[in-house]
């Protein structure tokens, strides 16, 4: 339970704490949370609409998903706290920005409760809620904010004179999360629990390709081989009556999957652009599929066709439970030819962002599925930011693709109660012990080996290469504009908010920059980085407690704004 209070967040009341209900529904995630007036997060629930593989988020389907689950989630929150809706002192909902059909659900529910029970209602800017939640968790009060999500990519700082969060850099076209989601659709990567998380998992597997390349170099014959199969300088080449062949040596691997692929790198001042990324992802993957398709139809490497279910047409376009489950299994079979390989089920490997076991419920009226997280509450007590007190961990080399960071079967899984699940860095004694163990002959029967690159198919290797190259380019641009923002504002603090901020690849690159610039970096895990109702309730109550004229939060002033910008909000509580 989070029980910390921020400075300037209102006075502590003498009477019993009041309850504040927060409703988040700007995109495919539906969050319901209840906090009290002491800024304690009591309950925080979240449901994520998951579309089929290769499909995006259709607004009418998100609307049907939120409409189906929102009342049920509100009832569950009230039941857990053993209170009634009349005990709620304030209702906070997402006013914008977001998808219009998704925003309307929380908007209509708030209007209904306000009219029926005479409860004050306040609309909250979604971007401001992410920022305030990041400040609340990290305790960095004057930072540069890197806001990266599926709909926004912004560099923000607080202007004390204007009392507003000013955008000093942003994307010129689409958001970074949208780039990753589109790439996942092109590569036919699963959307459960999120496409960005699965792209990150694939990018971490690049060390397998490096190990395979080193193994091939170690086992390759000296001087290469000719097309005829005889080694260079062999006995057949020295015989006088043997005709010389001038064929070029045949490469063992015509495609080097460890090479960094080219992607556009576009920066203008502190603005960035992601135009052209869809084209290059399609180009690299389509060319590869075309090359594989020439080997023959119906062969082992031929792309499989997705089965069509007849049950969906009988339900008026919707799918029944059995058909939905079968369709999802077929989609996973298309992406992973071997279910036992290290990529299949990547969300269950030893990664840093440990998601709970998915509770996927599928309804006939809603296409796709719903991912449910019952109690997304993590304690921030004792949490230290990276670079706190000008101290940087010496043993943490901030590696991006090393085996010790991203795969080690001997390491313990991080506990569910940890405030921030990051790769556990090994101490010098553990590293020395591992080196001495590697020098001795290993007992293969008693020790579990990490998966090797040889168990991956060519399609999976190409996906790993594309995901790694994609993340390398887009995150490098984010690091560069963040460095420019630090120089522009002379700030020594940076926090990363938004769903993409959970990415460990981005966090490690930020750590490298923090060491060079001697600054503090504040991170959060997926509990509060991803859209949630707690940030809406927290930010709404901050504004409500610091406003003199509370009559403006009545029924007549409830509205939504799809293009509600960050710098449109007057910040009265700072």
PDB file of C-alpha atoms in Angstrom, residues 138-392:
ATOM      1  CA  UNK A 138      10.056   8.699  -7.538  1.00  0.00           C
ATOM      2  CA  UNK A 139       9.984  11.775  -5.227  1.00  0.00           C
ATOM      3  CA  UNK A 140      11.798  13.841  -7.879  1.00  0.00           C
ATOM      4  CA  UNK A 141       9.993  17.185  -7.827  1.00  0.00           C
ATOM      5  CA  UNK A 142      11.816  19.213 -10.516  1.00  0.00           C
ATOM      6  CA  UNK A 143      12.576  16.732 -13.262  1.00  0.00           C
ATOM      7  CA  UNK A 144      12.666  16.569 -17.012  1.00  0.00           C
ATOM      8  CA  UNK A 145       9.789  14.251 -17.924  1.00  0.00           C
ATOM      9  CA  UNK A 146      10.155  11.808 -20.795  1.00  0.00           C
ATOM     10  CA  UNK A 147       6.576  10.797 -21.543  1.00  0.00           C
ATOM     11  CA  UNK A 148       6.503   7.789 -23.876  1.00  0.00           C
ATOM     12  CA  UNK A 149       3.335   5.808 -24.514  1.00  0.00           C
ATOM     13  CA  UNK A 150       1.182   4.437 -27.298  1.00  0.00           C
ATOM     14  CA  UNK A 151      -0.338   7.841 -28.071  1.00  0.00           C
ATOM     15  CA  UNK A 152       2.240  10.374 -26.860  1.00  0.00           C
ATOM     16  CA  UNK A 153       5.965  11.025 -27.108  1.00  0.00           C
ATOM     17  CA  UNK A 154       6.899  14.245 -25.327  1.00  0.00           C
ATOM     18  CA  UNK A 155       9.734  15.952 -23.455  1.00  0.00           C
ATOM     19  CA  UNK A 156       8.165  18.067 -20.694  1.00  0.00           C
ATOM     20  CA  UNK A 157       9.273  20.373 -17.904  1.00  0.00           C
ATOM     21  CA  UNK A 158       7.333  22.502 -15.405  1.00  0.00           C
ATOM     22  CA  UNK A 159       7.259  26.277 -15.941  1.00  0.00           C
ATOM     23  CA  UNK A 160       6.980  27.957 -12.521  1.00  0.00           C
ATOM     24  CA  UNK A 161       5.932  31.302 -13.998  1.00  0.00           C
ATOM     25  CA  UNK A 162       3.102  29.974 -16.163  1.00  0.00           C
ATOM     26  CA  UNK A 163       2.138  27.202 -13.725  1.00  0.00           C
ATOM     27  CA  UNK A 164       1.932  24.743 -16.586  1.00  0.00           C
ATOM     28  CA  UNK A 165       3.784  21.727 -17.885  1.00  0.00           C
ATOM     29  CA  UNK A 166       5.422  22.884 -21.108  1.00  0.00           C
ATOM     30  CA  UNK A 167       6.207  20.586 -24.023  1.00  0.00           C
ATOM     31  CA  UNK A 168       9.704  21.388 -25.281  1.00  0.00           C
ATOM     32  CA  UNK A 169       9.942  18.413 -27.626  1.00  0.00           C
ATOM     33  CA  UNK A 170       7.533  15.887 -29.105  1.00  0.00           C
ATOM     34  CA  UNK A 171       6.972  13.549 -32.016  1.00  0.00           C
ATOM     35  CA  UNK A 172       6.124  15.162 -35.332  1.00  0.00           C
ATOM     36  CA  UNK A 173       3.952  12.282 -36.549  1.00  0.00           C
ATOM     37  CA  UNK A 174       3.127   9.122 -34.560  1.00  0.00           C
ATOM     38  CA  UNK A 175       3.988   8.090 -31.013  1.00  0.00           C
ATOM     39  CA  UNK A 176       6.745   5.653 -30.149  1.00  0.00           C
ATOM     40  CA  UNK A 177       4.351   3.105 -28.657  1.00  0.00           C
ATOM     41  CA  UNK A 178       2.342   3.166 -31.867  1.00  0.00           C
ATOM     42  CA  UNK A 179       5.520   2.411 -33.836  1.00  0.00           C
ATOM     43  CA  UNK A 180       6.220  -0.645 -31.682  1.00  0.00           C
ATOM     44  CA  UNK A 181       2.606  -1.856 -31.861  1.00  0.00           C
ATOM     45  CA  UNK A 182       2.507  -1.497 -35.642  1.00  0.00           C
ATOM     46  CA  UNK A 183       5.769  -3.387 -35.971  1.00  0.00           C
ATOM     47  CA  UNK A 184       4.360  -6.170 -33.800  1.00  0.00           C
ATOM     48  CA  UNK A 185       1.333  -6.434 -36.080  1.00  0.00           C
ATOM     49  CA  UNK A 186       3.523  -6.674 -39.177  1.00  0.00           C
ATOM     50  CA  UNK A 187       5.684  -9.354 -37.542  1.00  0.00           C
ATOM     51  CA  UNK A 188       2.541 -11.131 -36.260  1.00  0.00           C
ATOM     52  CA  UNK A 189       3.645 -11.001 -32.636  1.00  0.00           C
ATOM     53  CA  UNK A 190       1.104 -11.749 -29.922  1.00  0.00           C
ATOM     54  CA  UNK A 191      -0.744  -8.859 -28.244  1.00  0.00           C
ATOM     55  CA  UNK A 192      -0.907 -10.652 -24.879  1.00  0.00           C
ATOM     56  CA  UNK A 193      -0.180  -9.132 -22.406  1.00  0.00           C
ATOM     57  CA  UNK A 194       0.964  -6.286 -24.685  1.00  0.00           C
ATOM     58  CA  UNK A 195       2.722  -6.128 -28.067  1.00  0.00           C
ATOM     59  CA  UNK A 196       5.422  -3.805 -26.736  1.00  0.00           C
ATOM     60  CA  UNK A 197       6.356  -6.252 -23.990  1.00  0.00           C
ATOM     61  CA  UNK A 198       6.638  -9.144 -26.463  1.00  0.00           C
ATOM     62  CA  UNK A 199       8.783  -7.054 -28.817  1.00  0.00           C
ATOM     63  CA  UNK A 200      11.077  -6.312 -25.873  1.00  0.00           C
ATOM     64  CA  UNK A 201      11.330 -10.017 -25.036  1.00  0.00           C
ATOM     65  CA  UNK A 202      12.308 -10.833 -28.619  1.00  0.00           C
ATOM     66  CA  UNK A 203      14.935  -8.079 -28.651  1.00  0.00           C
ATOM     67  CA  UNK A 204      16.519  -9.527 -25.510  1.00  0.00           C
ATOM     68  CA  UNK A 205      17.014 -12.834 -27.318  1.00  0.00           C
ATOM     69  CA  UNK A 206      19.670 -11.295 -29.553  1.00  0.00           C
ATOM     70  CA  UNK A 207      22.390 -12.772 -27.367  1.00  0.00           C
ATOM     71  CA  UNK A 208      21.322 -16.191 -28.688  1.00  0.00           C
ATOM     72  CA  UNK A 209      22.202 -15.048 -32.197  1.00  0.00           C
ATOM     73  CA  UNK A 210      25.565 -13.769 -30.964  1.00  0.00           C
ATOM     74  CA  UNK A 211      26.321 -17.115 -29.316  1.00  0.00           C
ATOM     75  CA  UNK A 212      25.392 -18.994 -32.480  1.00  0.00           C
ATOM     76  CA  UNK A 213      27.639 -16.762 -34.591  1.00  0.00           C
ATOM     77  CA  UNK A 214      30.597 -17.286 -32.243  1.00  0.00           C
ATOM     78  CA  UNK A 215      30.016 -21.024 -32.325  1.00  0.00           C
ATOM     79  CA  UNK A 216      29.990 -21.071 -36.140  1.00  0.00           C
ATOM     80  CA  UNK A 217      33.200 -19.041 -36.304  1.00  0.00           C
ATOM     81  CA  UNK A 218      34.862 -21.395 -33.851  1.00  0.00           C
ATOM     82  CA  UNK A 219      33.873 -24.508 -35.816  1.00  0.00           C
ATOM     83  CA  UNK A 220      34.473 -23.037 -39.300  1.00  0.00           C
ATOM     84  CA  UNK A 221      37.424 -24.547 -41.270  1.00  0.00           C
ATOM     85  CA  UNK A 222      40.411 -22.308 -41.901  1.00  0.00           C
ATOM     86  CA  UNK A 223      40.388 -20.810 -45.383  1.00  0.00           C
ATOM     87  CA  UNK A 224      36.733 -21.630 -46.098  1.00  0.00           C
ATOM     88  CA  UNK A 225      35.484 -24.202 -48.606  1.00  0.00           C
ATOM     89  CA  UNK A 226      34.817 -24.287 -52.325  1.00  0.00           C
ATOM     90  CA  UNK A 227      31.603 -25.229 -54.005  1.00  0.00           C
ATOM     91  CA  UNK A 228      32.998 -28.652 -54.817  1.00  0.00           C
ATOM     92  CA  UNK A 229      33.400 -29.384 -51.118  1.00  0.00           C
ATOM     93  CA  UNK A 230      37.239 -29.675 -51.100  1.00  0.00           C
ATOM     94  CA  UNK A 231      39.107 -27.400 -48.705  1.00  0.00           C
ATOM     95  CA  UNK A 232      41.358 -24.701 -50.088  1.00  0.00           C
ATOM     96  CA  UNK A 233      44.865 -26.068 -50.698  1.00  0.00           C
ATOM     97  CA  UNK A 234      43.735 -29.721 -50.399  1.00  0.00           C
ATOM     98  CA  UNK A 235      45.138 -32.788 -52.186  1.00  0.00           C
ATOM     99  CA  UNK A 236      42.686 -32.567 -55.069  1.00  0.00           C
ATOM    100  CA  UNK A 237      43.810 -29.037 -55.867  1.00  0.00           C
ATOM    101  CA  UNK A 238      47.513 -30.078 -55.966  1.00  0.00           C
ATOM    102  CA  UNK A 239      47.101 -32.940 -58.467  1.00  0.00           C
ATOM    103  CA  UNK A 240      48.393 -31.915 -61.932  1.00  0.00           C
ATOM    104  CA  UNK A 241      45.621 -33.641 -63.919  1.00  0.00           C
ATOM    105  CA  UNK A 242      42.803 -32.200 -61.837  1.00  0.00           C
ATOM    106  CA  UNK A 243      41.155 -29.153 -63.461  1.00  0.00           C
ATOM    107  CA  UNK A 244      41.146 -26.069 -61.273  1.00  0.00           C
ATOM    108  CA  UNK A 245      37.804 -24.629 -60.315  1.00  0.00           C
ATOM    109  CA  UNK A 246      37.507 -20.891 -59.888  1.00  0.00           C
ATOM    110  CA  UNK A 247      34.222 -20.952 -58.009  1.00  0.00           C
ATOM    111  CA  UNK A 248      33.880 -18.614 -55.044  1.00  0.00           C
ATOM    112  CA  UNK A 249      33.656 -20.077 -51.540  1.00  0.00           C
ATOM    113  CA  UNK A 250      30.134 -20.806 -50.380  1.00  0.00           C
ATOM    114  CA  UNK A 251      29.116 -18.944 -47.236  1.00  0.00           C
ATOM    115  CA  UNK A 252      27.789 -21.163 -44.498  1.00  0.00           C
ATOM    116  CA  UNK A 253      25.220 -18.546 -43.469  1.00  0.00           C
ATOM    117  CA  UNK A 254      24.138 -16.196 -46.288  1.00  0.00           C
ATOM    118  CA  UNK A 255      22.280 -13.960 -43.809  1.00  0.00           C
ATOM    119  CA  UNK A 256      23.972 -12.544 -40.718  1.00  0.00           C
ATOM    120  CA  UNK A 257      21.162 -12.027 -38.218  1.00  0.00           C
ATOM    121  CA  UNK A 258      23.460 -10.260 -35.749  1.00  0.00           C
ATOM    122  CA  UNK A 259      23.885  -7.226 -38.002  1.00  0.00           C
ATOM    123  CA  UNK A 260      22.096  -4.016 -37.032  1.00  0.00           C
ATOM    124  CA  UNK A 261      19.436  -3.211 -39.614  1.00  0.00           C
ATOM    125  CA  UNK A 262      18.986   0.306 -40.943  1.00  0.00           C
ATOM    126  CA  UNK A 263      16.086   2.448 -39.721  1.00  0.00           C
ATOM    127  CA  UNK A 264      15.529   6.208 -40.145  1.00  0.00           C
ATOM    128  CA  UNK A 265      17.079   8.430 -37.474  1.00  0.00           C
ATOM    129  CA  UNK A 266      15.246  11.761 -37.615  1.00  0.00           C
ATOM    130  CA  UNK A 267      15.704  14.496 -35.002  1.00  0.00           C
ATOM    131  CA  UNK A 268      14.939  18.199 -35.348  1.00  0.00           C
ATOM    132  CA  UNK A 269      15.930  20.150 -32.264  1.00  0.00           C
ATOM    133  CA  UNK A 270      14.117  18.281 -29.503  1.00  0.00           C
ATOM    134  CA  UNK A 271      11.434  16.939 -31.852  1.00  0.00           C
ATOM    135  CA  UNK A 272      11.621  13.489 -33.400  1.00  0.00           C
ATOM    136  CA  UNK A 273       9.937  11.675 -36.261  1.00  0.00           C
ATOM    137  CA  UNK A 274       9.140   7.997 -36.742  1.00  0.00           C
ATOM    138  CA  UNK A 275       8.036   8.182 -40.374  1.00  0.00           C
ATOM    139  CA  UNK A 276       9.102   5.248 -42.507  1.00  0.00           C
ATOM    140  CA  UNK A 277       9.429   2.630 -39.777  1.00  0.00           C
ATOM    141  CA  UNK A 278       6.434   0.653 -41.021  1.00  0.00           C
ATOM    142  CA  UNK A 279       7.968   0.568 -44.485  1.00  0.00           C
ATOM    143  CA  UNK A 280      11.324  -0.753 -43.302  1.00  0.00           C
ATOM    144  CA  UNK A 281       9.830  -3.384 -40.992  1.00  0.00           C
ATOM    145  CA  UNK A 282       7.616  -4.610 -43.842  1.00  0.00           C
ATOM    146  CA  UNK A 283      10.555  -4.506 -46.233  1.00  0.00           C
ATOM    147  CA  UNK A 284      12.853  -6.608 -44.060  1.00  0.00           C
ATOM    148  CA  UNK A 285      10.200  -9.130 -43.097  1.00  0.00           C
ATOM    149  CA  UNK A 286       8.412  -9.337 -46.463  1.00  0.00           C
ATOM    150  CA  UNK A 287      11.647  -9.853 -48.375  1.00  0.00           C
ATOM    151  CA  UNK A 288      12.497 -12.676 -46.021  1.00  0.00           C
ATOM    152  CA  UNK A 289       9.079 -14.315 -46.431  1.00  0.00           C
ATOM    153  CA  UNK A 290       9.314 -13.991 -50.221  1.00  0.00           C
ATOM    154  CA  UNK A 291      12.699 -15.689 -50.212  1.00  0.00           C
ATOM    155  CA  UNK A 292      11.328 -18.524 -48.097  1.00  0.00           C
ATOM    156  CA  UNK A 293       8.231 -18.864 -50.258  1.00  0.00           C
ATOM    157  CA  UNK A 294      10.335 -19.661 -53.346  1.00  0.00           C
ATOM    158  CA  UNK A 295      11.423 -22.951 -51.801  1.00  0.00           C
ATOM    159  CA  UNK A 296       8.061 -24.445 -52.671  1.00  0.00           C
ATOM    160  CA  UNK A 297       4.472 -24.300 -51.586  1.00  0.00           C
ATOM    161  CA  UNK A 298       3.417 -26.589 -48.821  1.00  0.00           C
ATOM    162  CA  UNK A 299       7.004 -27.133 -47.696  1.00  0.00           C
ATOM    163  CA  UNK A 300       8.314 -26.887 -44.193  1.00  0.00           C
ATOM    164  CA  UNK A 301       9.237 -23.229 -44.548  1.00  0.00           C
ATOM    165  CA  UNK A 302       6.094 -22.167 -46.380  1.00  0.00           C
ATOM    166  CA  UNK A 303       3.932 -19.700 -44.441  1.00  0.00           C
ATOM    167  CA  UNK A 304       0.881 -21.309 -42.921  1.00  0.00           C
ATOM    168  CA  UNK A 305      -2.592 -20.115 -43.755  1.00  0.00           C
ATOM    169  CA  UNK A 306      -4.847 -19.035 -40.948  1.00  0.00           C
ATOM    170  CA  UNK A 307      -7.888 -21.239 -40.470  1.00  0.00           C
ATOM    171  CA  UNK A 308     -11.284 -19.656 -40.755  1.00  0.00           C
ATOM    172  CA  UNK A 309     -13.922 -20.511 -38.195  1.00  0.00           C
ATOM    173  CA  UNK A 310     -17.526 -20.791 -39.197  1.00  0.00           C
ATOM    174  CA  UNK A 311     -18.845 -20.185 -35.693  1.00  0.00           C
ATOM    175  CA  UNK A 312     -18.074 -16.460 -35.818  1.00  0.00           C
ATOM    176  CA  UNK A 313     -20.530 -15.788 -38.638  1.00  0.00           C
ATOM    177  CA  UNK A 314     -23.391 -17.383 -36.746  1.00  0.00           C
ATOM    178  CA  UNK A 315     -23.016 -14.893 -33.901  1.00  0.00           C
ATOM    179  CA  UNK A 316     -23.473 -11.806 -36.019  1.00  0.00           C
ATOM    180  CA  UNK A 317     -19.768 -11.158 -36.518  1.00  0.00           C
ATOM    181  CA  UNK A 318     -18.808 -12.084 -32.947  1.00  0.00           C
ATOM    182  CA  UNK A 319     -16.984 -15.253 -31.991  1.00  0.00           C
ATOM    183  CA  UNK A 320     -18.041 -17.899 -29.540  1.00  0.00           C
ATOM    184  CA  UNK A 321     -15.814 -18.874 -26.629  1.00  0.00           C
ATOM    185  CA  UNK A 322     -14.585 -22.090 -28.232  1.00  0.00           C
ATOM    186  CA  UNK A 323     -13.908 -20.470 -31.594  1.00  0.00           C
ATOM    187  CA  UNK A 324     -12.052 -17.596 -29.946  1.00  0.00           C
ATOM    188  CA  UNK A 325      -9.769 -19.927 -28.045  1.00  0.00           C
ATOM    189  CA  UNK A 326      -9.082 -22.064 -31.112  1.00  0.00           C
ATOM    190  CA  UNK A 327      -8.418 -18.998 -33.222  1.00  0.00           C
ATOM    191  CA  UNK A 328      -5.930 -17.702 -30.682  1.00  0.00           C
ATOM    192  CA  UNK A 329      -4.093 -21.038 -30.676  1.00  0.00           C
ATOM    193  CA  UNK A 330      -3.904 -21.009 -34.472  1.00  0.00           C
ATOM    194  CA  UNK A 331      -2.440 -17.508 -34.405  1.00  0.00           C
ATOM    195  CA  UNK A 332       0.230 -18.586 -31.955  1.00  0.00           C
ATOM    196  CA  UNK A 333       0.984 -21.595 -34.131  1.00  0.00           C
ATOM    197  CA  UNK A 334       1.570 -19.315 -37.099  1.00  0.00           C
ATOM    198  CA  UNK A 335       4.105 -17.227 -35.190  1.00  0.00           C
ATOM    199  CA  UNK A 336       6.076 -20.027 -33.527  1.00  0.00           C
ATOM    200  CA  UNK A 337       6.674 -23.196 -35.508  1.00  0.00           C
ATOM    201  CA  UNK A 338       8.102 -24.913 -32.464  1.00  0.00           C
ATOM    202  CA  UNK A 339       6.159 -24.384 -29.240  1.00  0.00           C
ATOM    203  CA  UNK A 340       9.135 -25.517 -27.180  1.00  0.00           C
ATOM    204  CA  UNK A 341      11.537 -22.857 -28.413  1.00  0.00           C
ATOM    205  CA  UNK A 342      12.655 -19.991 -26.140  1.00  0.00           C
ATOM    206  CA  UNK A 343      10.500 -17.449 -27.966  1.00  0.00           C
ATOM    207  CA  UNK A 344       7.169 -19.240 -27.655  1.00  0.00           C
ATOM    208  CA  UNK A 345       5.579 -18.109 -24.420  1.00  0.00           C
ATOM    209  CA  UNK A 346       8.211 -15.418 -24.001  1.00  0.00           C
ATOM    210  CA  UNK A 347       6.196 -13.657 -21.319  1.00  0.00           C
ATOM    211  CA  UNK A 348       6.921 -16.524 -18.917  1.00  0.00           C
ATOM    212  CA  UNK A 349      10.726 -16.465 -19.137  1.00  0.00           C
ATOM    213  CA  UNK A 350      13.117 -14.916 -16.614  1.00  0.00           C
ATOM    214  CA  UNK A 351      12.397 -11.337 -17.594  1.00  0.00           C
ATOM    215  CA  UNK A 352      12.369  -8.332 -15.338  1.00  0.00           C
ATOM    216  CA  UNK A 353       8.774  -7.231 -15.833  1.00  0.00           C
ATOM    217  CA  UNK A 354       6.983 -10.209 -14.288  1.00  0.00           C
ATOM    218  CA  UNK A 355       3.328 -10.155 -15.260  1.00  0.00           C
ATOM    219  CA  UNK A 356       0.835 -12.317 -13.360  1.00  0.00           C
ATOM    220  CA  UNK A 357      -0.657 -15.321 -15.055  1.00  0.00           C
ATOM    221  CA  UNK A 358      -3.124 -13.952 -17.614  1.00  0.00           C
ATOM    222  CA  UNK A 359      -6.790 -14.299 -16.847  1.00  0.00           C
ATOM    223  CA  UNK A 360      -8.185 -14.176 -20.368  1.00  0.00           C
ATOM    224  CA  UNK A 361     -11.954 -14.027 -20.523  1.00  0.00           C
ATOM    225  CA  UNK A 362     -13.625 -14.013 -23.921  1.00  0.00           C
ATOM    226  CA  UNK A 363     -17.201 -12.893 -24.555  1.00  0.00           C
ATOM    227  CA  UNK A 364     -19.322 -13.598 -27.602  1.00  0.00           C
ATOM    228  CA  UNK A 365     -20.252  -9.908 -27.888  1.00  0.00           C
ATOM    229  CA  UNK A 366     -16.618  -8.724 -27.757  1.00  0.00           C
ATOM    230  CA  UNK A 367     -14.010  -9.854 -30.257  1.00  0.00           C
ATOM    231  CA  UNK A 368     -10.612 -10.514 -28.734  1.00  0.00           C
ATOM    232  CA  UNK A 369      -9.956 -11.148 -25.051  1.00  0.00           C
ATOM    233  CA  UNK A 370      -9.471  -9.320 -21.759  1.00  0.00           C
ATOM    234  CA  UNK A 371      -6.369  -9.431 -19.563  1.00  0.00           C
ATOM    235  CA  UNK A 372      -7.267  -8.890 -15.896  1.00  0.00           C
ATOM    236  CA  UNK A 373      -5.003  -7.631 -13.095  1.00  0.00           C
ATOM    237  CA  UNK A 374      -6.809  -7.670  -9.787  1.00  0.00           C
ATOM    238  CA  UNK A 375      -4.611  -5.727  -7.369  1.00  0.00           C
ATOM    239  CA  UNK A 376      -1.976  -3.564  -9.060  1.00  0.00           C
ATOM    240  CA  UNK A 377      -0.569  -1.917  -5.928  1.00  0.00           C
ATOM    241  CA  UNK A 378       3.170  -1.806  -5.234  1.00  0.00           C
ATOM    242  CA  UNK A 379       4.909  -0.209  -2.266  1.00  0.00           C
ATOM    243  CA  UNK A 380       7.321   2.642  -2.937  1.00  0.00           C
ATOM    244  CA  UNK A 381       8.803   2.630   0.561  1.00  0.00           C
ATOM    245  CA  UNK A 382      12.593   2.420   0.570  1.00  0.00           C
ATOM    246  CA  UNK A 383      12.799   2.821  -3.198  1.00  0.00           C
ATOM    247  CA  UNK A 384      15.945   4.541  -4.488  1.00  0.00           C
ATOM    248  CA  UNK A 385      16.290   6.201  -7.855  1.00  0.00           C
ATOM    249  CA  UNK A 386      19.257   5.473 -10.063  1.00  0.00           C
ATOM    250  CA  UNK A 387      22.033   7.897  -9.111  1.00  0.00           C
ATOM    251  CA  UNK A 388      20.477   8.780  -5.738  1.00  0.00           C
ATOM    252  CA  UNK A 389      23.065  10.527  -3.563  1.00  0.00           C
ATOM    253  CA  UNK A 390      25.471  10.642  -6.539  1.00  0.00           C
ATOM    254  CA  UNK A 391      26.021   6.910  -6.154  1.00  0.00           C
ATOM    255  CA  UNK A 392      26.077   4.592  -9.154  1.00  0.00           C
TER     256      UNK A 392
END
